[in-house]
């Protein structure tokens, strides 16, 4: 296996795919996961949010840190499949006020979500007070606003910025620049759609000692782009490429301390909601058995209150793990 990360973007996609383990076997007519969880809303209250992870065609981009491809297929999504999946999940979920339709890529990729299904999808989600989808900046355009026009309530589009560090962003193989991201954000605002930003905490190719300052600069950039929410995602392994990058010492998962410090900074800005992604943290980050549960609970409370909580003192790791 070639451990060297290619210097040119044209070779990176091939290298990234070559590192992959097998993808998961999925039923093409079922969402691969769905649940309801509470979230602090744009209106300033805690609301139940239904999240449906749709099964569809893999994203056309090959980002080095992505593991979402594991739950996608290789063929274009059949018309009718996505409305069926949404209906299947909603019949089995408790009541919720907002809905996230996440599809491991871009909702406005016509090969993933057929545009002829937009009306059926919109009809299924009309009762929700907000509809949240995800999309690559380059696909924000006419399909976005055609779908928005079918909704009775606000549309929020989540776009992965990952980092405002231009050199690191280029190496992530996202196929976009900061200027292109800002342009897509302006387009969303001009059409009255809200922006949610995904940010990586300690992405590959970033030195750990730079993480705190660059995540803060990334939060600043996100809110300058008009974000109403920003999610801080600790960069994780598990997709093959990240394990290879760890071997050549250009990736290591962030400590919980780094996530905590950036969460506190984001909340202090008071420019929009900031969320710490707590999914599967124990698998990736080094942890202290003494303080870990209390610190995770602290972050959970910060997510739900959007206010800083008293730090957790620890005699073993001194809060540095």
mmCIF file with all atom_site columns, C-alpha atoms in Angstrom, residues 15-228:
data_model
loop_
_atom_site.group_PDB
_atom_site.id
_atom_site.type_symbol
_atom_site.label_atom_id
_atom_site.label_alt_id
_atom_site.label_comp_id
_atom_site.label_asym_id
_atom_site.label_entity_id
_atom_site.label_seq_id
_atom_site.pdbx_PDB_ins_code
_atom_site.Cartn_x
_atom_site.Cartn_y
_atom_site.Cartn_z
_atom_site.occupancy
_atom_site.B_iso_or_equiv
_atom_site.pdbx_formal_charge
_atom_site.auth_seq_id
_atom_site.auth_comp_id
_atom_site.auth_asym_id
_atom_site.auth_atom_id
_atom_site.pdbx_PDB_model_num
ATOM 1   C CA . UNK A 1 15  ? -5.378  7.245  -3.328 1.00 0.00 ? 15  UNK A CA 1
ATOM 2   C CA . UNK A 1 16  ? -8.230  7.882  -0.879 1.00 0.00 ? 16  UNK A CA 1
ATOM 3   C CA . UNK A 1 17  ? -10.426 5.169  -2.410 1.00 0.00 ? 17  UNK A CA 1
ATOM 4   C CA . UNK A 1 18  ? -7.503  2.723  -2.351 1.00 0.00 ? 18  UNK A CA 1
ATOM 5   C CA . UNK A 1 19  ? -7.282  3.013  1.445  1.00 0.00 ? 19  UNK A CA 1
ATOM 6   C CA . UNK A 1 20  ? -10.918 2.114  2.019  1.00 0.00 ? 20  UNK A CA 1
ATOM 7   C CA . UNK A 1 21  ? -12.289 -0.949 3.796  1.00 0.00 ? 21  UNK A CA 1
ATOM 8   C CA . UNK A 1 22  ? -15.544 -2.421 2.550  1.00 0.00 ? 22  UNK A CA 1
ATOM 9   C CA . UNK A 1 23  ? -18.709 -0.356 2.587  1.00 0.00 ? 23  UNK A CA 1
ATOM 10  C CA . UNK A 1 24  ? -21.726 -1.491 4.601  1.00 0.00 ? 24  UNK A CA 1
ATOM 11  C CA . UNK A 1 25  ? -24.455 -3.528 2.941  1.00 0.00 ? 25  UNK A CA 1
ATOM 12  C CA . UNK A 1 26  ? -27.670 -1.516 2.985  1.00 0.00 ? 26  UNK A CA 1
ATOM 13  C CA . UNK A 1 27  ? -31.265 -1.956 1.902  1.00 0.00 ? 27  UNK A CA 1
ATOM 14  C CA . UNK A 1 28  ? -31.741 0.581  -0.918 1.00 0.00 ? 28  UNK A CA 1
ATOM 15  C CA . UNK A 1 29  ? -35.330 1.302  0.096  1.00 0.00 ? 29  UNK A CA 1
ATOM 16  C CA . UNK A 1 30  ? -34.662 1.951  3.800  1.00 0.00 ? 30  UNK A CA 1
ATOM 17  C CA . UNK A 1 31  ? -32.906 4.794  5.629  1.00 0.00 ? 31  UNK A CA 1
ATOM 18  C CA . UNK A 1 32  ? -29.852 3.378  7.354  1.00 0.00 ? 32  UNK A CA 1
ATOM 19  C CA . UNK A 1 33  ? -30.610 5.197  10.618 1.00 0.00 ? 33  UNK A CA 1
ATOM 20  C CA . UNK A 1 34  ? -33.213 7.502  12.135 1.00 0.00 ? 34  UNK A CA 1
ATOM 21  C CA . UNK A 1 35  ? -33.907 8.939  15.581 1.00 0.00 ? 35  UNK A CA 1
ATOM 22  C CA . UNK A 1 36  ? -35.241 11.969 17.451 1.00 0.00 ? 36  UNK A CA 1
ATOM 23  C CA . UNK A 1 37  ? -33.035 14.068 19.721 1.00 0.00 ? 37  UNK A CA 1
ATOM 24  C CA . UNK A 1 38  ? -33.334 17.452 21.370 1.00 0.00 ? 38  UNK A CA 1
ATOM 25  C CA . UNK A 1 39  ? -31.539 20.496 19.982 1.00 0.00 ? 39  UNK A CA 1
ATOM 26  C CA . UNK A 1 40  ? -31.429 24.181 20.884 1.00 0.00 ? 40  UNK A CA 1
ATOM 27  C CA . UNK A 1 41  ? -33.325 25.868 18.074 1.00 0.00 ? 41  UNK A CA 1
ATOM 28  C CA . UNK A 1 42  ? -32.791 29.112 16.182 1.00 0.00 ? 42  UNK A CA 1
ATOM 29  C CA . UNK A 1 43  ? -35.796 30.447 18.102 1.00 0.00 ? 43  UNK A CA 1
ATOM 30  C CA . UNK A 1 44  ? -34.004 29.882 21.406 1.00 0.00 ? 44  UNK A CA 1
ATOM 31  C CA . UNK A 1 45  ? -35.842 26.854 22.749 1.00 0.00 ? 45  UNK A CA 1
ATOM 32  C CA . UNK A 1 46  ? -35.125 23.147 23.075 1.00 0.00 ? 46  UNK A CA 1
ATOM 33  C CA . UNK A 1 47  ? -37.061 21.234 20.422 1.00 0.00 ? 47  UNK A CA 1
ATOM 34  C CA . UNK A 1 48  ? -37.194 17.578 19.331 1.00 0.00 ? 48  UNK A CA 1
ATOM 35  C CA . UNK A 1 49  ? -35.530 17.087 15.956 1.00 0.00 ? 49  UNK A CA 1
ATOM 36  C CA . UNK A 1 50  ? -36.067 14.044 13.753 1.00 0.00 ? 50  UNK A CA 1
ATOM 37  C CA . UNK A 1 51  ? -32.894 13.010 11.944 1.00 0.00 ? 51  UNK A CA 1
ATOM 38  C CA . UNK A 1 52  ? -33.144 10.602 9.014  1.00 0.00 ? 52  UNK A CA 1
ATOM 39  C CA . UNK A 1 53  ? -29.993 9.231  7.399  1.00 0.00 ? 53  UNK A CA 1
ATOM 40  C CA . UNK A 1 54  ? -31.044 8.459  3.852  1.00 0.00 ? 54  UNK A CA 1
ATOM 41  C CA . UNK A 1 55  ? -29.596 5.667  1.742  1.00 0.00 ? 55  UNK A CA 1
ATOM 42  C CA . UNK A 1 56  ? -28.524 6.953  -1.670 1.00 0.00 ? 56  UNK A CA 1
ATOM 43  C CA . UNK A 1 57  ? -25.683 7.230  -4.161 1.00 0.00 ? 57  UNK A CA 1
ATOM 44  C CA . UNK A 1 58  ? -22.241 8.085  -2.854 1.00 0.00 ? 58  UNK A CA 1
ATOM 45  C CA . UNK A 1 59  ? -21.072 11.699 -2.925 1.00 0.00 ? 59  UNK A CA 1
ATOM 46  C CA . UNK A 1 60  ? -19.031 12.541 -6.057 1.00 0.00 ? 60  UNK A CA 1
ATOM 47  C CA . UNK A 1 61  ? -16.271 14.168 -3.989 1.00 0.00 ? 61  UNK A CA 1
ATOM 48  C CA . UNK A 1 62  ? -13.582 12.107 -2.277 1.00 0.00 ? 62  UNK A CA 1
ATOM 49  C CA . UNK A 1 63  ? -12.685 13.998 0.876  1.00 0.00 ? 63  UNK A CA 1
ATOM 50  C CA . UNK A 1 64  ? -9.813  12.386 2.738  1.00 0.00 ? 64  UNK A CA 1
ATOM 51  C CA . UNK A 1 65  ? -11.513 12.494 6.161  1.00 0.00 ? 65  UNK A CA 1
ATOM 52  C CA . UNK A 1 66  ? -14.948 11.252 5.055  1.00 0.00 ? 66  UNK A CA 1
ATOM 53  C CA . UNK A 1 67  ? -16.365 7.984  6.347  1.00 0.00 ? 67  UNK A CA 1
ATOM 54  C CA . UNK A 1 68  ? -19.948 8.643  5.233  1.00 0.00 ? 68  UNK A CA 1
ATOM 55  C CA . UNK A 1 69  ? -19.407 6.703  1.997  1.00 0.00 ? 69  UNK A CA 1
ATOM 56  C CA . UNK A 1 70  ? -19.672 3.509  4.069  1.00 0.00 ? 70  UNK A CA 1
ATOM 57  C CA . UNK A 1 71  ? -23.448 3.917  4.138  1.00 0.00 ? 71  UNK A CA 1
ATOM 58  C CA . UNK A 1 72  ? -24.018 4.792  0.491  1.00 0.00 ? 72  UNK A CA 1
ATOM 59  C CA . UNK A 1 73  ? -24.464 2.926  -2.766 1.00 0.00 ? 73  UNK A CA 1
ATOM 60  C CA . UNK A 1 74  ? -22.677 3.149  -6.087 1.00 0.00 ? 74  UNK A CA 1
ATOM 61  C CA . UNK A 1 75  ? -25.668 3.535  -8.431 1.00 0.00 ? 75  UNK A CA 1
ATOM 62  C CA . UNK A 1 76  ? -27.908 6.575  -8.934 1.00 0.00 ? 76  UNK A CA 1
ATOM 63  C CA . UNK A 1 77  ? -30.852 6.629  -6.542 1.00 0.00 ? 77  UNK A CA 1
ATOM 64  C CA . UNK A 1 78  ? -34.079 5.305  -8.010 1.00 0.00 ? 78  UNK A CA 1
ATOM 65  C CA . UNK A 1 79  ? -36.935 7.844  -8.198 1.00 0.00 ? 79  UNK A CA 1
ATOM 66  C CA . UNK A 1 80  ? -39.425 7.248  -5.406 1.00 0.00 ? 80  UNK A CA 1
ATOM 67  C CA . UNK A 1 81  ? -36.879 5.682  -3.071 1.00 0.00 ? 81  UNK A CA 1
ATOM 68  C CA . UNK A 1 82  ? -36.211 8.788  -0.960 1.00 0.00 ? 82  UNK A CA 1
ATOM 69  C CA . UNK A 1 83  ? -39.879 9.652  -0.241 1.00 0.00 ? 83  UNK A CA 1
ATOM 70  C CA . UNK A 1 84  ? -40.423 5.997  0.662  1.00 0.00 ? 84  UNK A CA 1
ATOM 71  C CA . UNK A 1 85  ? -37.488 6.079  3.088  1.00 0.00 ? 85  UNK A CA 1
ATOM 72  C CA . UNK A 1 86  ? -38.727 9.278  4.738  1.00 0.00 ? 86  UNK A CA 1
ATOM 73  C CA . UNK A 1 87  ? -42.229 7.874  5.092  1.00 0.00 ? 87  UNK A CA 1
ATOM 74  C CA . UNK A 1 88  ? -40.813 4.641  6.535  1.00 0.00 ? 88  UNK A CA 1
ATOM 75  C CA . UNK A 1 89  ? -38.860 6.561  9.210  1.00 0.00 ? 89  UNK A CA 1
ATOM 76  C CA . UNK A 1 90  ? -41.632 9.000  10.107 1.00 0.00 ? 90  UNK A CA 1
ATOM 77  C CA . UNK A 1 91  ? -44.072 6.143  10.687 1.00 0.00 ? 91  UNK A CA 1
ATOM 78  C CA . UNK A 1 92  ? -41.670 4.789  13.332 1.00 0.00 ? 92  UNK A CA 1
ATOM 79  C CA . UNK A 1 93  ? -40.468 7.978  15.005 1.00 0.00 ? 93  UNK A CA 1
ATOM 80  C CA . UNK A 1 94  ? -42.034 9.928  17.862 1.00 0.00 ? 94  UNK A CA 1
ATOM 81  C CA . UNK A 1 95  ? -43.306 13.432 17.193 1.00 0.00 ? 95  UNK A CA 1
ATOM 82  C CA . UNK A 1 96  ? -40.733 16.119 16.410 1.00 0.00 ? 96  UNK A CA 1
ATOM 83  C CA . UNK A 1 97  ? -40.807 19.788 15.461 1.00 0.00 ? 97  UNK A CA 1
ATOM 84  C CA . UNK A 1 98  ? -37.834 19.995 13.088 1.00 0.00 ? 98  UNK A CA 1
ATOM 85  C CA . UNK A 1 99  ? -36.332 17.498 10.666 1.00 0.00 ? 99  UNK A CA 1
ATOM 86  C CA . UNK A 1 100 ? -32.872 16.792 9.297  1.00 0.00 ? 100 UNK A CA 1
ATOM 87  C CA . UNK A 1 101 ? -32.674 14.941 5.998  1.00 0.00 ? 101 UNK A CA 1
ATOM 88  C CA . UNK A 1 102 ? -29.031 13.887 5.878  1.00 0.00 ? 102 UNK A CA 1
ATOM 89  C CA . UNK A 1 103 ? -27.804 11.830 2.970  1.00 0.00 ? 103 UNK A CA 1
ATOM 90  C CA . UNK A 1 104 ? -24.047 11.382 3.437  1.00 0.00 ? 104 UNK A CA 1
ATOM 91  C CA . UNK A 1 105 ? -23.365 13.864 0.675  1.00 0.00 ? 105 UNK A CA 1
ATOM 92  C CA . UNK A 1 106 ? -25.349 16.590 -1.050 1.00 0.00 ? 106 UNK A CA 1
ATOM 93  C CA . UNK A 1 107 ? -29.127 16.758 -1.000 1.00 0.00 ? 107 UNK A CA 1
ATOM 94  C CA . UNK A 1 108 ? -29.001 18.718 -4.260 1.00 0.00 ? 108 UNK A CA 1
ATOM 95  C CA . UNK A 1 109 ? -26.898 16.121 -6.081 1.00 0.00 ? 109 UNK A CA 1
ATOM 96  C CA . UNK A 1 110 ? -29.411 14.881 -8.653 1.00 0.00 ? 110 UNK A CA 1
ATOM 97  C CA . UNK A 1 111 ? -27.808 11.414 -8.671 1.00 0.00 ? 111 UNK A CA 1
ATOM 98  C CA . UNK A 1 112 ? -28.379 11.114 -4.903 1.00 0.00 ? 112 UNK A CA 1
ATOM 99  C CA . UNK A 1 113 ? -31.793 12.780 -4.458 1.00 0.00 ? 113 UNK A CA 1
ATOM 100 C CA . UNK A 1 114 ? -33.789 12.779 -7.723 1.00 0.00 ? 114 UNK A CA 1
ATOM 101 C CA . UNK A 1 115 ? -35.287 16.259 -8.284 1.00 0.00 ? 115 UNK A CA 1
ATOM 102 C CA . UNK A 1 116 ? -38.545 14.713 -9.468 1.00 0.00 ? 116 UNK A CA 1
ATOM 103 C CA . UNK A 1 117 ? -39.019 13.569 -5.855 1.00 0.00 ? 117 UNK A CA 1
ATOM 104 C CA . UNK A 1 118 ? -38.759 17.078 -4.369 1.00 0.00 ? 118 UNK A CA 1
ATOM 105 C CA . UNK A 1 119 ? -42.499 17.657 -4.252 1.00 0.00 ? 119 UNK A CA 1
ATOM 106 C CA . UNK A 1 120 ? -43.209 14.310 -2.604 1.00 0.00 ? 120 UNK A CA 1
ATOM 107 C CA . UNK A 1 121 ? -40.438 14.961 -0.069 1.00 0.00 ? 121 UNK A CA 1
ATOM 108 C CA . UNK A 1 122 ? -41.757 18.454 0.650  1.00 0.00 ? 122 UNK A CA 1
ATOM 109 C CA . UNK A 1 123 ? -45.260 17.098 1.198  1.00 0.00 ? 123 UNK A CA 1
ATOM 110 C CA . UNK A 1 124 ? -43.923 14.600 3.751  1.00 0.00 ? 124 UNK A CA 1
ATOM 111 C CA . UNK A 1 125 ? -42.098 17.265 5.784  1.00 0.00 ? 125 UNK A CA 1
ATOM 112 C CA . UNK A 1 126 ? -44.608 20.138 5.643  1.00 0.00 ? 126 UNK A CA 1
ATOM 113 C CA . UNK A 1 127 ? -45.600 19.678 9.287  1.00 0.00 ? 127 UNK A CA 1
ATOM 114 C CA . UNK A 1 128 ? -42.051 20.401 10.499 1.00 0.00 ? 128 UNK A CA 1
ATOM 115 C CA . UNK A 1 129 ? -41.089 23.913 11.549 1.00 0.00 ? 129 UNK A CA 1
ATOM 116 C CA . UNK A 1 130 ? -37.678 23.693 9.892  1.00 0.00 ? 130 UNK A CA 1
ATOM 117 C CA . UNK A 1 131 ? -36.129 21.390 7.276  1.00 0.00 ? 131 UNK A CA 1
ATOM 118 C CA . UNK A 1 132 ? -32.365 20.887 7.409  1.00 0.00 ? 132 UNK A CA 1
ATOM 119 C CA . UNK A 1 133 ? -30.411 19.287 4.576  1.00 0.00 ? 133 UNK A CA 1
ATOM 120 C CA . UNK A 1 134 ? -26.709 19.042 3.723  1.00 0.00 ? 134 UNK A CA 1
ATOM 121 C CA . UNK A 1 135 ? -24.970 20.115 0.527  1.00 0.00 ? 135 UNK A CA 1
ATOM 122 C CA . UNK A 1 136 ? -21.574 20.788 -1.023 1.00 0.00 ? 136 UNK A CA 1
ATOM 123 C CA . UNK A 1 137 ? -21.161 24.526 -1.754 1.00 0.00 ? 137 UNK A CA 1
ATOM 124 C CA . UNK A 1 138 ? -20.809 23.948 -5.485 1.00 0.00 ? 138 UNK A CA 1
ATOM 125 C CA . UNK A 1 139 ? -24.301 22.431 -5.683 1.00 0.00 ? 139 UNK A CA 1
ATOM 126 C CA . UNK A 1 140 ? -26.098 25.349 -4.057 1.00 0.00 ? 140 UNK A CA 1
ATOM 127 C CA . UNK A 1 141 ? -28.190 26.740 -6.872 1.00 0.00 ? 141 UNK A CA 1
ATOM 128 C CA . UNK A 1 142 ? -31.437 26.377 -8.780 1.00 0.00 ? 142 UNK A CA 1
ATOM 129 C CA . UNK A 1 143 ? -32.328 22.949 -7.360 1.00 0.00 ? 143 UNK A CA 1
ATOM 130 C CA . UNK A 1 144 ? -31.834 24.313 -3.834 1.00 0.00 ? 144 UNK A CA 1
ATOM 131 C CA . UNK A 1 145 ? -34.362 27.059 -4.316 1.00 0.00 ? 145 UNK A CA 1
ATOM 132 C CA . UNK A 1 146 ? -36.780 24.932 -6.315 1.00 0.00 ? 146 UNK A CA 1
ATOM 133 C CA . UNK A 1 147 ? -36.985 22.672 -3.253 1.00 0.00 ? 147 UNK A CA 1
ATOM 134 C CA . UNK A 1 148 ? -37.168 25.650 -0.899 1.00 0.00 ? 148 UNK A CA 1
ATOM 135 C CA . UNK A 1 149 ? -40.147 27.028 -2.828 1.00 0.00 ? 149 UNK A CA 1
ATOM 136 C CA . UNK A 1 150 ? -42.073 23.833 -2.081 1.00 0.00 ? 150 UNK A CA 1
ATOM 137 C CA . UNK A 1 151 ? -41.692 24.236 1.693  1.00 0.00 ? 151 UNK A CA 1
ATOM 138 C CA . UNK A 1 152 ? -43.966 26.179 4.009  1.00 0.00 ? 152 UNK A CA 1
ATOM 139 C CA . UNK A 1 153 ? -41.282 26.587 6.683  1.00 0.00 ? 153 UNK A CA 1
ATOM 140 C CA . UNK A 1 154 ? -37.601 27.661 6.700  1.00 0.00 ? 154 UNK A CA 1
ATOM 141 C CA . UNK A 1 155 ? -34.930 25.693 4.883  1.00 0.00 ? 155 UNK A CA 1
ATOM 142 C CA . UNK A 1 156 ? -31.527 25.337 6.519  1.00 0.00 ? 156 UNK A CA 1
ATOM 143 C CA . UNK A 1 157 ? -28.584 24.076 4.479  1.00 0.00 ? 157 UNK A CA 1
ATOM 144 C CA . UNK A 1 158 ? -25.615 22.491 6.242  1.00 0.00 ? 158 UNK A CA 1
ATOM 145 C CA . UNK A 1 159 ? -22.328 22.905 4.373  1.00 0.00 ? 159 UNK A CA 1
ATOM 146 C CA . UNK A 1 160 ? -18.995 21.453 5.425  1.00 0.00 ? 160 UNK A CA 1
ATOM 147 C CA . UNK A 1 161 ? -16.430 24.211 5.691  1.00 0.00 ? 161 UNK A CA 1
ATOM 148 C CA . UNK A 1 162 ? -14.110 21.929 7.715  1.00 0.00 ? 162 UNK A CA 1
ATOM 149 C CA . UNK A 1 163 ? -11.427 24.590 8.213  1.00 0.00 ? 163 UNK A CA 1
ATOM 150 C CA . UNK A 1 164 ? -10.551 28.151 7.257  1.00 0.00 ? 164 UNK A CA 1
ATOM 151 C CA . UNK A 1 165 ? -6.895  27.128 6.907  1.00 0.00 ? 165 UNK A CA 1
ATOM 152 C CA . UNK A 1 166 ? -6.517  27.405 3.105  1.00 0.00 ? 166 UNK A CA 1
ATOM 153 C CA . UNK A 1 167 ? -3.606  24.972 2.712  1.00 0.00 ? 167 UNK A CA 1
ATOM 154 C CA . UNK A 1 168 ? -5.185  22.327 4.925  1.00 0.00 ? 168 UNK A CA 1
ATOM 155 C CA . UNK A 1 169 ? -8.547  22.783 3.165  1.00 0.00 ? 169 UNK A CA 1
ATOM 156 C CA . UNK A 1 170 ? -6.891  22.145 -0.191 1.00 0.00 ? 170 UNK A CA 1
ATOM 157 C CA . UNK A 1 171 ? -5.303  18.920 1.078  1.00 0.00 ? 171 UNK A CA 1
ATOM 158 C CA . UNK A 1 172 ? -8.636  17.635 2.367  1.00 0.00 ? 172 UNK A CA 1
ATOM 159 C CA . UNK A 1 173 ? -9.663  17.222 -1.281 1.00 0.00 ? 173 UNK A CA 1
ATOM 160 C CA . UNK A 1 174 ? -13.040 18.915 -0.835 1.00 0.00 ? 174 UNK A CA 1
ATOM 161 C CA . UNK A 1 175 ? -12.878 20.538 -4.238 1.00 0.00 ? 175 UNK A CA 1
ATOM 162 C CA . UNK A 1 176 ? -13.579 24.060 -3.031 1.00 0.00 ? 176 UNK A CA 1
ATOM 163 C CA . UNK A 1 177 ? -11.895 27.235 -1.841 1.00 0.00 ? 177 UNK A CA 1
ATOM 164 C CA . UNK A 1 178 ? -12.836 29.615 0.955  1.00 0.00 ? 178 UNK A CA 1
ATOM 165 C CA . UNK A 1 179 ? -14.037 32.120 -1.633 1.00 0.00 ? 179 UNK A CA 1
ATOM 166 C CA . UNK A 1 180 ? -16.299 29.530 -3.219 1.00 0.00 ? 180 UNK A CA 1
ATOM 167 C CA . UNK A 1 181 ? -17.707 28.662 0.194  1.00 0.00 ? 181 UNK A CA 1
ATOM 168 C CA . UNK A 1 182 ? -18.396 32.325 0.977  1.00 0.00 ? 182 UNK A CA 1
ATOM 169 C CA . UNK A 1 183 ? -20.119 32.746 -2.390 1.00 0.00 ? 183 UNK A CA 1
ATOM 170 C CA . UNK A 1 184 ? -22.425 29.784 -1.735 1.00 0.00 ? 184 UNK A CA 1
ATOM 171 C CA . UNK A 1 185 ? -23.214 31.198 1.722  1.00 0.00 ? 185 UNK A CA 1
ATOM 172 C CA . UNK A 1 186 ? -24.135 34.575 0.214  1.00 0.00 ? 186 UNK A CA 1
ATOM 173 C CA . UNK A 1 187 ? -26.385 32.836 -2.296 1.00 0.00 ? 187 UNK A CA 1
ATOM 174 C CA . UNK A 1 188 ? -28.224 31.030 0.485  1.00 0.00 ? 188 UNK A CA 1
ATOM 175 C CA . UNK A 1 189 ? -28.707 34.252 2.444  1.00 0.00 ? 189 UNK A CA 1
ATOM 176 C CA . UNK A 1 190 ? -29.947 36.102 -0.634 1.00 0.00 ? 190 UNK A CA 1
ATOM 177 C CA . UNK A 1 191 ? -32.698 33.493 -0.995 1.00 0.00 ? 191 UNK A CA 1
ATOM 178 C CA . UNK A 1 192 ? -33.642 33.474 2.676  1.00 0.00 ? 192 UNK A CA 1
ATOM 179 C CA . UNK A 1 193 ? -32.164 30.068 3.499  1.00 0.00 ? 193 UNK A CA 1
ATOM 180 C CA . UNK A 1 194 ? -30.228 29.563 6.730  1.00 0.00 ? 194 UNK A CA 1
ATOM 181 C CA . UNK A 1 195 ? -26.684 28.221 6.898  1.00 0.00 ? 195 UNK A CA 1
ATOM 182 C CA . UNK A 1 196 ? -25.330 25.570 9.260  1.00 0.00 ? 196 UNK A CA 1
ATOM 183 C CA . UNK A 1 197 ? -21.557 25.044 9.125  1.00 0.00 ? 197 UNK A CA 1
ATOM 184 C CA . UNK A 1 198 ? -19.672 21.818 9.833  1.00 0.00 ? 198 UNK A CA 1
ATOM 185 C CA . UNK A 1 199 ? -16.145 22.369 11.188 1.00 0.00 ? 199 UNK A CA 1
ATOM 186 C CA . UNK A 1 200 ? -13.462 19.761 11.817 1.00 0.00 ? 200 UNK A CA 1
ATOM 187 C CA . UNK A 1 201 ? -11.534 20.010 15.062 1.00 0.00 ? 201 UNK A CA 1
ATOM 188 C CA . UNK A 1 202 ? -7.907  19.069 14.333 1.00 0.00 ? 202 UNK A CA 1
ATOM 189 C CA . UNK A 1 203 ? -8.209  17.913 10.716 1.00 0.00 ? 203 UNK A CA 1
ATOM 190 C CA . UNK A 1 204 ? -5.336  16.024 9.106  1.00 0.00 ? 204 UNK A CA 1
ATOM 191 C CA . UNK A 1 205 ? -2.334  18.087 7.981  1.00 0.00 ? 205 UNK A CA 1
ATOM 192 C CA . UNK A 1 206 ? -2.880  20.515 10.866 1.00 0.00 ? 206 UNK A CA 1
ATOM 193 C CA . UNK A 1 207 ? -0.356  20.476 13.700 1.00 0.00 ? 207 UNK A CA 1
ATOM 194 C CA . UNK A 1 208 ? -2.041  19.869 17.080 1.00 0.00 ? 208 UNK A CA 1
ATOM 195 C CA . UNK A 1 209 ? -0.543  23.063 18.475 1.00 0.00 ? 209 UNK A CA 1
ATOM 196 C CA . UNK A 1 210 ? -2.293  25.027 15.708 1.00 0.00 ? 210 UNK A CA 1
ATOM 197 C CA . UNK A 1 211 ? -5.709  23.470 16.256 1.00 0.00 ? 211 UNK A CA 1
ATOM 198 C CA . UNK A 1 212 ? -7.069  25.852 18.862 1.00 0.00 ? 212 UNK A CA 1
ATOM 199 C CA . UNK A 1 213 ? -6.245  29.030 16.961 1.00 0.00 ? 213 UNK A CA 1
ATOM 200 C CA . UNK A 1 214 ? -7.342  27.709 13.563 1.00 0.00 ? 214 UNK A CA 1
ATOM 201 C CA . UNK A 1 215 ? -10.640 26.313 14.847 1.00 0.00 ? 215 UNK A CA 1
ATOM 202 C CA . UNK A 1 216 ? -11.363 29.721 16.327 1.00 0.00 ? 216 UNK A CA 1
ATOM 203 C CA . UNK A 1 217 ? -10.514 31.384 13.028 1.00 0.00 ? 217 UNK A CA 1
ATOM 204 C CA . UNK A 1 218 ? -12.790 28.885 11.307 1.00 0.00 ? 218 UNK A CA 1
ATOM 205 C CA . UNK A 1 219 ? -15.651 29.778 13.661 1.00 0.00 ? 219 UNK A CA 1
ATOM 206 C CA . UNK A 1 220 ? -15.029 33.453 12.932 1.00 0.00 ? 220 UNK A CA 1
ATOM 207 C CA . UNK A 1 221 ? -15.133 32.744 9.195  1.00 0.00 ? 221 UNK A CA 1
ATOM 208 C CA . UNK A 1 222 ? -18.332 30.696 9.533  1.00 0.00 ? 222 UNK A CA 1
ATOM 209 C CA . UNK A 1 223 ? -20.207 33.455 11.313 1.00 0.00 ? 223 UNK A CA 1
ATOM 210 C CA . UNK A 1 224 ? -18.821 36.058 8.924  1.00 0.00 ? 224 UNK A CA 1
ATOM 211 C CA . UNK A 1 225 ? -20.467 33.965 6.195  1.00 0.00 ? 225 UNK A CA 1
ATOM 212 C CA . UNK A 1 226 ? -23.782 34.353 8.004  1.00 0.00 ? 226 UNK A CA 1
ATOM 213 C CA . UNK A 1 227 ? -24.013 30.979 9.733  1.00 0.00 ? 227 UNK A CA 1
ATOM 214 C CA . UNK A 1 228 ? -26.843 30.596 12.206 1.00 0.00 ? 228 UNK A CA 1
#
